[in-house]
Amino acid sequence: MISMSLLAADDEPFEFVTEIGTEGYELRKVAQYMDGRLVCVDREHPRRAGVQLGSNRVPSWTELKADDDLHVEETSAEFFERRWKEGITGFIGQ
């Protein structure tokens, strides 16, 4: 899932690419900042540089899409893995 906060401040991540498990909880997440910086978190490292995995179940698509301050869309496993690998380096395209 990709979610974009339309109200993020310059020093906050504006985009999150999230892997959600079958139980509905976040497994891994990559946060992107406006300067291109990426921060990865997962079950082994649930908090890093101000980014953390959610502890609650991810809301339903209906609830997410009803939030006017958020843009959400489904993404492929391949896209997530590509972004995760970029996140390990810390920047897009590296």
Tab-separated table of C-alpha atoms in Angstrom:
chain	number	residue	atom	x	y	z
A	1	MET	CA	0.000	0.000	0.000
A	2	ILE	CA	1.172	3.520	-0.727
A	3	SER	CA	-0.192	6.350	1.367
A	4	MET	CA	0.604	10.031	0.992
A	5	SER	CA	-0.065	12.636	3.616
A	6	LEU	CA	-1.275	15.792	1.934
A	7	LEU	CA	-0.571	17.825	5.073
A	8	ALA	CA	2.989	16.690	5.916
A	9	ALA	CA	5.407	19.370	7.062
A	10	ASP	CA	8.812	19.647	5.347
A	11	ASP	CA	10.517	17.719	8.152
A	12	GLU	CA	7.927	14.889	8.152
A	13	PRO	CA	7.623	11.959	5.764
A	14	PHE	CA	4.985	12.569	3.110
A	15	GLU	CA	4.816	9.066	1.622
A	16	PHE	CA	4.683	5.623	3.211
A	17	VAL	CA	5.010	2.370	1.289
A	18	THR	CA	3.765	-0.359	3.612
A	19	GLU	CA	3.725	-4.148	3.546
A	20	ILE	CA	0.628	-5.383	5.384
A	21	GLY	CA	0.370	-8.950	6.682
A	22	THR	CA	-2.625	-11.256	6.403
A	23	GLU	CA	-3.728	-10.265	9.929
A	24	GLY	CA	-3.930	-6.601	8.866
A	25	TYR	CA	-0.841	-5.288	10.693
A	26	GLU	CA	2.151	-3.488	9.209
A	27	LEU	CA	5.129	-5.796	8.638
A	28	ARG	CA	7.526	-3.375	6.950
A	29	LYS	CA	7.309	0.275	6.002
A	30	VAL	CA	9.415	2.764	4.036
A	31	ALA	CA	8.906	6.471	4.724
A	32	GLN	CA	9.954	9.094	2.170
A	33	TYR	CA	10.836	12.703	2.943
A	34	MET	CA	10.679	15.646	0.523
A	35	ASP	CA	14.493	15.682	0.209
A	36	GLY	CA	14.452	12.094	-1.145
A	37	ARG	CA	15.582	10.511	2.111
A	38	LEU	CA	14.074	7.116	2.941
A	39	VAL	CA	13.709	5.436	6.337
A	40	CYS	CA	12.883	1.709	6.691
A	41	VAL	CA	11.276	0.031	9.700
A	42	ASP	CA	10.292	-3.596	10.216
A	43	ARG	CA	9.437	-6.072	12.994
A	44	GLU	CA	13.114	-6.384	13.920
A	45	HIS	CA	13.634	-2.590	13.957
A	46	PRO	CA	10.121	-1.161	14.591
A	47	ARG	CA	11.329	2.400	15.231
A	48	ARG	CA	14.019	4.381	13.454
A	49	ALA	CA	14.619	8.107	12.898
A	50	GLY	CA	11.122	9.086	14.049
A	51	VAL	CA	9.352	6.476	11.887
A	52	GLN	CA	7.647	3.472	13.464
A	53	LEU	CA	5.445	0.546	12.573
A	54	GLY	CA	1.837	0.998	13.582
A	55	SER	CA	0.724	-1.073	16.566
A	56	ASN	CA	-2.931	-1.174	15.490
A	57	ARG	CA	-4.514	-2.948	12.548
A	58	VAL	CA	-4.448	-0.937	9.356
A	59	PRO	CA	-7.914	0.570	8.751
A	60	SER	CA	-10.069	-0.758	5.920
A	61	TRP	CA	-9.742	0.627	2.385
A	62	THR	CA	-13.101	2.338	2.853
A	63	GLU	CA	-11.855	4.143	5.957
A	64	LEU	CA	-8.517	5.059	4.387
A	65	LYS	CA	-10.097	6.391	1.199
A	66	ALA	CA	-12.601	8.442	3.228
A	67	ASP	CA	-9.740	10.438	4.805
A	68	ASP	CA	-9.461	13.659	2.772
A	69	ASP	CA	-5.960	14.331	4.133
A	70	LEU	CA	-4.616	11.059	2.724
A	71	HIS	CA	-4.122	9.567	-0.723
A	72	VAL	CA	-3.907	5.742	-0.739
A	73	GLU	CA	-3.431	3.161	-3.454
A	74	GLU	CA	-2.558	-0.493	-3.678
A	75	THR	CA	0.879	-1.386	-5.004
A	76	SER	CA	2.619	-4.549	-6.124
A	77	ALA	CA	4.968	-6.703	-4.066
A	78	GLU	CA	7.638	-5.973	-6.682
A	79	PHE	CA	7.304	-2.217	-6.199
A	80	PHE	CA	7.478	-2.620	-2.429
A	81	GLU	CA	10.631	-4.745	-2.635
A	82	ARG	CA	12.291	-2.222	-4.962
A	83	ARG	CA	11.469	0.654	-2.582
A	84	TRP	CA	12.608	-1.432	0.417
A	85	LYS	CA	16.007	-2.006	-1.216
A	86	GLU	CA	16.303	1.716	-1.955
A	87	GLY	CA	15.329	2.432	1.644
A	88	ILE	CA	18.190	0.311	2.929
A	89	THR	CA	20.582	2.674	1.108
A	90	GLY	CA	18.673	5.670	2.462
A	91	PHE	CA	17.791	7.373	-0.836
A	92	ILE	CA	15.711	6.714	-3.956
A	93	GLY	CA	17.703	5.469	-6.931
A	94	GLN	CA	20.672	4.196	-4.938
